[in-house]
Amino acid sequence: MVADVDAATPHTATGGGAPAETLGRSERKHRAILEAAQGMFLAGGYLGTNMDELAAASRVSKQTVYKHFGSKEALFVELVTSMTDAAGDRVHVDLADPTEADEVPSFLEAYADRQLDIVMTPTLLQLRRLVIGEVTRFPELAEALYEHGPKRAITTLAAMFERFDELGLLRVDDPTAAATEFNWLVMGEPVNRAMLLGDAAIPTAAERAAQVRGAVRVFLAAYGAR
Amino acid sequence: MVADVDAATPHTATGGGAPAETLGRSERKHRAILEAAQGMFLAGGYLGTNMDELAAASRVSKQTVYKHFGSKEALFVELVTSMTDAAGDRVHVDLADPTEADEVPSFLEAYADRQLDIVMTPTLLQLRRLVIGEVTRFPELAEALYEHGPKRAITTLAAMFERFDELGLLRVDDPTAAATEFNWLVMGEPVNRAMLLGDAAIPTAAERAAQVRGAVRVFLAAYGAR
């Protein structure tokens, strides 16, 4: 894995990385390869992506692709990692913790709504379908998505719920269990529908709001401080 | 879709269908084709399955395969339907409704444990991975899985929760919302782990029991009659 912030956000034209002109030559190439890889893997699948075509689309030599990423699989693992990490980063910035118990419901609704909004995009859903379809052949791809996607989301939620418990805003004995339950109350139905029914099943803002209200209500019935 | 109970359970050697010797010749062929199709599709994927090889493995002519199923896609849709329906049937038999509120927690735990036990099998998980991987190319496959799998499970749960509400065993205003929440509290984490981490993540009986206890506790905090 390359510790390169810019390379880590190839898909967010507006988010994260420095503009291309401030990058070094090597970083520009790294980013160009990841950008081309995202388009080709998502459209053609893992096996359907050809490293010669990828080099051509990135305007670099095939040796440069291998110098930067080592192998097709390592390149795809880095792509999965950077796409899921970038999505996770966007969920977790800029939401101030509540300080009073009566702020908790609207805080959790805002958090969950943002999580749904960011995860339920055609690009991330297609990445998820793709790695699930290849899990028996290429378990590392799906494991990278698991670690940087749902596992990271649940770890972050667990730390948050533990904080809220200490602040008296929630009553949570087992933060990881509570985080897992919250995550799937929010994400389970929308993700499953989008996996099986395609992008037409991505919820609208109104559908997200309804989904999130129900999930938070159930969660707080079990874990609310009062 | 063929209304053939025996053909609809090709994969359950012990469940459902009549023994092969009591079936007519056409039904035996139908079942043999579905049995061979299950093995070949799950091992080789949808595109990797060849209809000539499938006919040979079923010991019938290719014309017979097409006479019974019409097309490769229709055959796979029937396979998805029969496998998911058979799993659903096994969840829903032989569980008597509770009659007292204090029987509800153990009833729901038994129900959810059975649901997990039946759905979390290598065969059904691989079917799910396969259709998710092909959803953009063959949306009918995934739609069949959605309709006969999670949608049917949630519809059945919703009818059950509505009954329990009328009996005063639960307080459920929106049975479909409650059913959806229950389904994903129970299934979300185990299914996601198995999708991305493979069959090694299938929960043990003890892990299922812990999963189910937590899910039922959260659900009853929101929907319990007391």
Coordinates of C-alpha atoms in Angstrom, one line a residue:
Chain A
M1 CA 0.0 0.0 0.0
V2 CA 1.4 3.4 -1.0
A3 CA 0.9 6.2 1.6
D4 CA -0.1 8.7 -1.1
V5 CA -3.1 10.9 -0.2
D6 CA -3.7 12.0 -3.7
A7 CA -3.5 8.5 -5.2
A8 CA -5.9 7.4 -2.5
T9 CA -8.7 9.5 -3.9
P10 CA -8.6 8.9 -7.6
H11 CA -12.4 8.9 -7.9
T12 CA -13.3 12.1 -6.2
A13 CA -12.7 14.9 -8.6
T14 CA -13.8 17.4 -6.0
G15 CA -12.5 15.7 -2.8
G16 CA -9.3 15.3 -1.0
G17 CA -6.2 15.3 -3.2
A18 CA -4.1 18.2 -4.3
P19 CA -4.7 19.5 -7.9
A20 CA -2.7 17.5 -10.5
E21 CA -0.4 20.3 -11.4
T22 CA 1.1 20.4 -7.8
L23 CA 1.9 16.7 -7.9
G24 CA 5.2 15.2 -8.8
R25 CA 5.6 13.2 -12.0
S26 CA 5.5 9.9 -10.2
E27 CA 2.4 10.8 -8.2
R28 CA 0.6 12.0 -11.4
K29 CA 1.3 8.6 -13.0
H30 CA 0.2 6.8 -9.9
R31 CA -3.1 8.7 -9.9
A32 CA -3.6 8.3 -13.6
I33 CA -3.2 4.6 -13.3
L34 CA -5.7 4.4 -10.5
E35 CA -8.2 6.6 -12.3
A36 CA -8.0 4.4 -15.4
A37 CA -8.2 1.2 -13.3
Q38 CA -11.3 2.4 -11.6
G39 CA -13.1 2.9 -14.9
M40 CA -11.9 -0.3 -16.4
F41 CA -12.4 -2.7 -13.5
L42 CA -15.9 -1.4 -12.7
A43 CA -17.0 -1.6 -16.4
G44 CA -15.3 -4.8 -17.3
G45 CA -14.8 -6.7 -14.1
Y46 CA -11.5 -8.0 -12.6
L47 CA -10.8 -10.7 -15.2
G48 CA -12.1 -8.5 -18.0
T49 CA -9.5 -5.8 -17.3
N50 CA -6.3 -6.1 -19.5
M51 CA -3.1 -4.7 -18.1
D52 CA -1.9 -3.6 -21.6
E53 CA -5.1 -1.7 -22.2
L54 CA -4.8 -0.2 -18.7
A55 CA -1.3 1.0 -19.4
A56 CA -2.5 2.6 -22.6
A57 CA -5.5 4.2 -21.0
S58 CA -3.2 5.6 -18.3
R59 CA -0.7 6.9 -20.9
V60 CA 2.2 5.0 -19.2
S61 CA 4.2 1.9 -20.0
K62 CA 3.2 -1.4 -18.7
Q63 CA 6.4 -1.5 -16.7
T64 CA 5.4 1.7 -15.0
V65 CA 2.1 0.1 -14.0
Y66 CA 3.9 -2.9 -12.5
K67 CA 6.6 -0.6 -10.9
H68 CA 3.8 1.3 -9.1
F69 CA 1.5 -1.5 -8.1
G70 CA 3.4 -4.8 -8.4
S71 CA 0.5 -6.9 -9.8
K72 CA -3.0 -6.6 -11.1
E73 CA -4.4 -7.9 -7.9
A74 CA -2.3 -5.5 -5.7
L75 CA -3.5 -2.7 -7.9
F76 CA -7.1 -3.7 -7.5
V77 CA -6.7 -4.1 -3.7
E78 CA -5.3 -0.6 -3.6
L79 CA -8.2 0.7 -5.6
V80 CA -10.7 -1.0 -3.3
T81 CA -8.9 0.4 -0.3
S82 CA -8.7 3.9 -1.6
M83 CA -12.3 4.0 -2.8
T84 CA -13.7 2.6 0.5
D85 CA -11.4 4.7 2.7
A86 CA -12.4 7.9 0.8
A87 CA -16.0 7.1 1.3
G88 CA -15.5 6.4 5.0
D89 CA -13.6 9.7 5.4
R90 CA -16.5 11.6 4.0
V91 CA -18.9 10.0 6.5
H92 CA -16.8 10.9 9.5
V93 CA -15.7 14.5 9.0
D94 CA -17.5 17.5 10.4
L95 CA -20.1 16.0 12.6
A96 CA -19.8 17.4 16.1
D97 CA -20.8 15.0 18.9
P98 CA -24.1 15.8 20.7
T99 CA -23.8 17.1 24.2
E100 CA -27.4 16.5 25.5
A101 CA -29.5 13.4 25.3
D102 CA -32.2 15.1 23.4
E103 CA -29.7 15.9 20.6
V104 CA -28.9 12.2 20.1
P105 CA -31.8 11.2 17.8
S106 CA -31.2 14.0 15.3
F107 CA -27.4 13.4 15.5
L108 CA -27.8 9.7 14.7
E109 CA -30.3 10.4 11.9
A110 CA -27.8 12.9 10.3
Y111 CA -25.0 10.4 10.7
A112 CA -26.9 7.5 9.2
D113 CA -28.3 9.6 6.4
R114 CA -24.8 10.7 5.5
Q115 CA -23.6 7.1 5.6
L116 CA -26.3 6.0 3.3
D117 CA -25.9 8.9 1.0
I118 CA -22.2 8.3 0.6
V119 CA -22.3 4.5 0.4
M120 CA -25.3 4.2 -1.9
T121 CA -23.6 5.4 -5.1
P122 CA -23.4 3.5 -8.4
T123 CA -19.6 3.4 -8.2
L124 CA -19.3 2.0 -4.7
L125 CA -22.2 -0.4 -5.2
Q126 CA -20.7 -1.7 -8.4
L127 CA -17.3 -2.2 -6.7
R128 CA -19.1 -4.2 -4.0
R129 CA -20.9 -6.4 -6.6
L130 CA -17.7 -6.9 -8.4
V131 CA -15.6 -8.1 -5.4
I132 CA -18.5 -10.3 -4.1
G133 CA -18.7 -12.0 -7.5
E134 CA -14.9 -12.7 -7.4
V135 CA -14.6 -13.7 -3.7
T136 CA -13.9 -17.4 -4.3
R137 CA -11.2 -16.6 -6.9
F138 CA -9.7 -13.4 -5.3
P139 CA -10.5 -13.4 -1.6
E140 CA -8.0 -10.5 -1.0
L141 CA -10.2 -8.1 -2.9
A142 CA -13.2 -8.7 -0.8
E143 CA -11.3 -8.8 2.4
A144 CA -9.9 -5.3 1.6
L145 CA -13.4 -4.1 1.0
Y146 CA -14.6 -5.7 4.2
E147 CA -11.8 -4.2 6.3
H148 CA -12.0 -0.7 4.9
G149 CA -15.8 -0.6 4.4
P150 CA -18.1 -2.2 6.9
K151 CA -15.5 -3.2 9.5
R152 CA -14.1 0.4 9.6
A153 CA -17.7 1.8 9.8
I154 CA -18.5 -0.4 12.7
T155 CA -15.3 0.2 14.5
T156 CA -15.9 4.0 14.2
L157 CA -19.5 3.6 15.4
A158 CA -18.4 1.5 18.3
A159 CA -15.9 4.1 19.5
M160 CA -18.6 6.8 19.2
F161 CA -21.2 4.7 21.1
E162 CA -18.6 4.1 23.9
R163 CA -18.0 7.8 24.1
F164 CA -21.8 8.5 24.2
D165 CA -22.1 5.9 27.0
E166 CA -19.5 7.6 29.0
L167 CA -21.2 10.9 28.5
G168 CA -24.5 9.5 29.6
L169 CA -26.1 10.0 26.2
L170 CA -26.6 6.3 25.5
R171 CA -26.5 3.1 27.6
V172 CA -24.2 0.7 25.8
D173 CA -22.7 -2.3 27.4
D174 CA -21.2 -3.8 24.3
P175 CA -20.2 -1.0 21.9
T176 CA -19.3 -3.4 19.0
A177 CA -22.6 -5.2 19.2
A178 CA -24.5 -1.9 19.3
A179 CA -22.5 -0.6 16.4
T180 CA -23.1 -3.7 14.3
E181 CA -26.8 -3.5 15.0
F182 CA -27.0 0.2 14.2
N183 CA -25.0 -0.3 11.0
W184 CA -27.4 -3.0 9.7
L185 CA -30.6 -1.4 10.9
V186 CA -29.5 1.5 8.7
M187 CA -27.7 -0.2 5.8
G188 CA -29.2 -3.7 5.5
E189 CA -32.3 -3.2 3.4
P190 CA -30.9 -0.5 1.1
V191 CA -27.7 -2.3 0.4
N192 CA -29.4 -5.6 -0.2
R193 CA -31.9 -4.0 -2.5
A194 CA -29.2 -2.3 -4.5
M195 CA -27.1 -5.4 -4.7
L196 CA -30.0 -7.4 -6.2
L197 CA -32.2 -4.8 -7.9
G198 CA -29.5 -2.6 -9.2
D199 CA -29.0 1.2 -9.1
A200 CA -32.7 1.8 -9.7
A201 CA -33.1 0.7 -6.0
I202 CA -30.8 3.5 -4.7
P203 CA -33.0 5.3 -2.2
T204 CA -34.1 8.9 -2.8
A205 CA -33.5 11.5 -0.1
A206 CA -37.0 11.0 1.2
E207 CA -36.6 7.2 1.3
R208 CA -33.3 7.6 3.1
A209 CA -34.9 9.9 5.7
A210 CA -37.7 7.4 6.3
Q211 CA -35.2 4.5 6.6
V212 CA -33.0 6.4 9.0
R213 CA -35.9 7.5 11.2
G214 CA -37.0 3.9 11.7
A215 CA -33.5 2.6 12.3
V216 CA -32.7 5.3 14.9
R217 CA -36.1 4.8 16.7
V218 CA -35.4 1.1 17.1
F219 CA -31.8 1.6 18.1
L220 CA -32.7 4.2 20.8
A221 CA -35.5 2.0 22.2
A222 CA -32.7 -0.5 23.1
Y223 CA -29.8 1.9 23.8
G224 CA -31.3 5.3 24.7
A225 CA -30.2 6.8 28.0
R226 CA -33.7 7.2 29.3
Chain B
M1 CA -41.8 -21.4 -14.3
V2 CA -42.8 -25.0 -14.1
A3 CA -45.2 -25.9 -11.2
D4 CA -43.4 -29.1 -10.3
V5 CA -42.8 -29.6 -6.6
D6 CA -40.1 -32.3 -7.2
A7 CA -38.2 -30.3 -9.7
A8 CA -38.4 -27.3 -7.3
T9 CA -36.2 -29.1 -4.7
P10 CA -33.3 -30.5 -6.7
H11 CA -30.8 -29.7 -4.0
T12 CA -32.4 -31.2 -0.9
A13 CA -31.7 -34.8 -1.0
T14 CA -33.7 -35.2 2.2
G15 CA -36.3 -32.6 1.8
G16 CA -39.5 -32.0 -0.2
G17 CA -39.7 -34.0 -3.4
A18 CA -40.9 -37.5 -4.0
P19 CA -38.2 -40.2 -4.4
A20 CA -36.9 -40.4 -8.0
E21 CA -38.5 -43.8 -8.7
T22 CA -42.0 -42.5 -8.2
L23 CA -41.5 -39.6 -10.7
G24 CA -42.4 -39.7 -14.4
R25 CA -39.8 -39.8 -17.0
S26 CA -40.2 -36.1 -17.8
E27 CA -40.0 -35.1 -14.2
R28 CA -36.9 -37.2 -13.7
K29 CA -35.2 -35.4 -16.6
H30 CA -36.3 -32.0 -15.3
R31 CA -34.8 -32.8 -11.9
A32 CA -31.6 -34.2 -13.4
I33 CA -31.1 -31.1 -15.4
L34 CA -31.6 -28.8 -12.4
E35 CA -29.3 -30.9 -10.3
A36 CA -26.5 -30.7 -12.9
A37 CA -27.2 -27.0 -13.4
Q38 CA -26.8 -26.3 -9.7
G39 CA -23.4 -27.9 -9.6
M40 CA -22.2 -26.3 -12.8
F41 CA -23.5 -22.8 -12.3
L42 CA -22.2 -22.6 -8.7
A43 CA -18.8 -23.9 -9.6
G44 CA -18.3 -22.2 -13.0
G45 CA -20.5 -19.1 -12.8
Y46 CA -23.3 -18.2 -15.2
L47 CA -21.1 -17.4 -18.2
G48 CA -18.8 -20.3 -17.5
T49 CA -21.6 -22.9 -17.8
N50 CA -21.9 -24.5 -21.2
M51 CA -25.2 -25.9 -22.3
D52 CA -23.7 -28.8 -24.2
E53 CA -21.8 -29.9 -21.1
L54 CA -24.9 -29.4 -19.0
A55 CA -26.9 -31.7 -21.3
A56 CA -24.1 -34.3 -21.1
A57 CA -23.9 -34.1 -17.3
S58 CA -27.7 -34.4 -17.1
R59 CA -27.7 -37.4 -19.5
V60 CA -30.2 -35.8 -21.8
S61 CA -30.0 -34.1 -25.2
K62 CA -29.5 -30.4 -25.5
Q63 CA -33.0 -30.2 -27.1
T64 CA -34.4 -31.7 -24.0
V65 CA -32.8 -29.0 -21.9
Y66 CA -34.3 -26.3 -24.1
K67 CA -37.7 -28.1 -24.2
H68 CA -37.8 -28.1 -20.4
F69 CA -36.4 -24.6 -19.7
G70 CA -36.4 -22.5 -22.8
S71 CA -33.1 -20.8 -22.4
K72 CA -30.0 -20.8 -20.2
E73 CA -31.2 -17.7 -18.4
A74 CA -34.7 -19.2 -17.7
L75 CA -33.1 -22.3 -16.4
F76 CA -30.9 -20.3 -14.0
V77 CA -33.9 -18.2 -12.9
E78 CA -35.8 -21.4 -12.1
L79 CA -32.8 -22.8 -10.2
V80 CA -32.5 -19.6 -8.2
T81 CA -36.2 -19.7 -7.5
S82 CA -36.3 -23.3 -6.5
M83 CA -33.3 -23.0 -4.2
T84 CA -34.4 -19.9 -2.4
D85 CA -38.0 -21.1 -2.2
A86 CA -36.9 -24.4 -0.7
A87 CA -34.8 -22.6 1.9
G88 CA -37.7 -20.3 2.8
D89 CA -40.0 -23.3 3.1
R90 CA -37.6 -24.9 5.6
V91 CA -37.6 -21.7 7.7
H92 CA -41.4 -21.5 7.9
V93 CA -42.5 -25.0 8.7
D94 CA -43.3 -26.4 12.1
L95 CA -42.9 -23.3 14.3
A96 CA -46.1 -22.9 16.4
D97 CA -47.0 -19.2 17.2
P98 CA -46.5 -18.2 20.8
T99 CA -49.7 -17.6 22.8
E100 CA -48.2 -15.6 25.7
A101 CA -46.0 -12.5 25.7
D102 CA -43.3 -14.2 27.7
E103 CA -43.0 -16.9 25.0
V104 CA -42.2 -14.2 22.3
P105 CA -38.4 -13.8 23.0
S106 CA -37.6 -17.5 22.8
F107 CA -39.9 -17.9 19.8
L108 CA -38.2 -15.1 17.9
E109 CA -34.8 -16.4 18.8
A110 CA -35.7 -19.9 17.5
Y111 CA -37.2 -18.4 14.3
A112 CA -34.1 -16.2 13.7
D113 CA -31.7 -19.0 14.5
R114 CA -33.4 -21.3 12.0
Q115 CA -33.4 -18.6 9.4
L116 CA -29.6 -18.1 9.8
D117 CA -28.9 -21.8 9.9
I118 CA -30.7 -22.4 6.7
V119 CA -29.6 -19.3 4.7
M120 CA -25.9 -19.4 5.8
T121 CA -25.0 -22.5 3.8
P122 CA -22.1 -22.5 1.3
T123 CA -24.5 -23.4 -1.5
L124 CA -27.0 -20.5 -0.9
L125 CA -24.2 -18.0 -0.2
Q126 CA -22.4 -19.0 -3.4
L127 CA -25.6 -18.6 -5.3
R128 CA -26.0 -15.1 -3.8
R129 CA -22.4 -14.1 -4.7
L130 CA -22.9 -15.4 -8.2
V131 CA -26.1 -13.5 -9.0
I132 CA -24.8 -10.3 -7.4
G133 CA -21.7 -10.5 -9.6
E134 CA -23.9 -10.8 -12.7
V135 CA -26.6 -8.2 -11.7
T136 CA -25.7 -5.7 -14.4
R137 CA -25.6 -8.3 -17.2
F138 CA -28.5 -10.5 -16.0
P139 CA -30.8 -8.5 -13.7
E140 CA -33.5 -11.2 -13.9
L141 CA -31.3 -13.6 -11.9
A142 CA -30.8 -11.3 -9.0
E143 CA -34.4 -10.1 -9.1
A144 CA -35.6 -13.8 -8.8
L145 CA -33.3 -14.2 -5.8
Y146 CA -34.6 -10.9 -4.3
E147 CA -38.2 -11.9 -4.7
H148 CA -37.9 -15.5 -3.5
G149 CA -35.3 -14.8 -0.8
P150 CA -35.3 -11.6 1.3
K151 CA -38.5 -10.2 0.0
R152 CA -40.4 -13.4 0.8
A153 CA -38.7 -13.6 4.2
I154 CA -39.8 -10.1 5.0
T155 CA -43.3 -10.6 3.8
T156 CA -43.7 -13.7 5.9
L157 CA -42.3 -11.9 9.0
A158 CA -44.6 -8.9 8.4
A159 CA -47.7 -11.2 8.4
M160 CA -46.4 -12.8 11.6
F161 CA -45.8 -9.5 13.3
E162 CA -49.2 -8.3 12.3
R163 CA -50.7 -11.4 13.8
F164 CA -48.7 -10.9 17.0
D165 CA -49.9 -7.3 17.2
E166 CA -53.5 -8.4 17.0
L167 CA -52.8 -11.0 19.7
G168 CA -51.3 -8.4 21.9
L169 CA -47.9 -10.1 21.8
L170 CA -46.1 -7.2 20.1
R171 CA -46.9 -3.6 19.4
V172 CA -46.3 -3.1 15.7
D173 CA -47.8 -0.1 13.7
D174 CA -46.0 -0.8 10.5
P175 CA -45.5 -4.6 10.1
T176 CA -43.3 -4.3 6.9
A177 CA -40.9 -1.8 8.6
A178 CA -40.7 -4.0 11.7
A179 CA -40.1 -7.1 9.6
T180 CA -37.4 -5.4 7.6
E181 CA -35.7 -4.2 10.7
F182 CA -35.8 -7.7 12.3
N183 CA -34.6 -9.3 9.2
W184 CA -31.4 -7.1 9.0
L185 CA -30.8 -7.1 12.7
V186 CA -30.5 -10.9 12.4
M187 CA -29.0 -11.3 8.9
G188 CA -27.1 -8.2 8.1
E189 CA -23.7 -8.8 9.8
P190 CA -23.5 -12.6 9.1
V191 CA -24.5 -12.3 5.5
N192 CA -22.2 -9.4 4.8
R193 CA -19.3 -11.2 6.5
A194 CA -20.0 -14.3 4.5
M195 CA -20.3 -12.4 1.2
L196 CA -16.9 -10.7 1.7
L197 CA -14.9 -13.1 3.9
G198 CA -16.2 -16.4 2.4
D199 CA -17.5 -19.5 3.9
A200 CA -15.0 -19.4 6.8
A201 CA -17.2 -16.6 8.2
I202 CA -20.3 -18.8 8.4
P203 CA -21.3 -18.5 12.1
T204 CA -21.1 -21.5 14.4
A205 CA -24.1 -22.5 16.4
A206 CA -22.8 -20.6 19.4
E207 CA -22.1 -17.5 17.2
R208 CA -25.6 -17.8 15.8
A209 CA -27.1 -17.9 19.2
A210 CA -25.3 -14.8 20.3
Q211 CA -26.2 -12.9 17.2
V212 CA -29.9 -13.9 17.6
R213 CA -30.1 -13.0 21.3
G214 CA -28.8 -9.5 20.6
A215 CA -31.1 -9.0 17.6
V216 CA -34.2 -10.1 19.5
R217 CA -33.3 -7.9 22.5
V218 CA -33.1 -4.8 20.3
F219 CA -36.2 -5.7 18.4
L220 CA -38.3 -6.3 21.5
A221 CA -37.1 -3.0 23.1
A222 CA -38.8 -1.2 20.2
Y223 CA -41.8 -3.6 19.5
G224 CA -42.4 -5.6 22.7
A225 CA -45.9 -5.5 24.1
R226 CA -44.8 -4.3 27.5

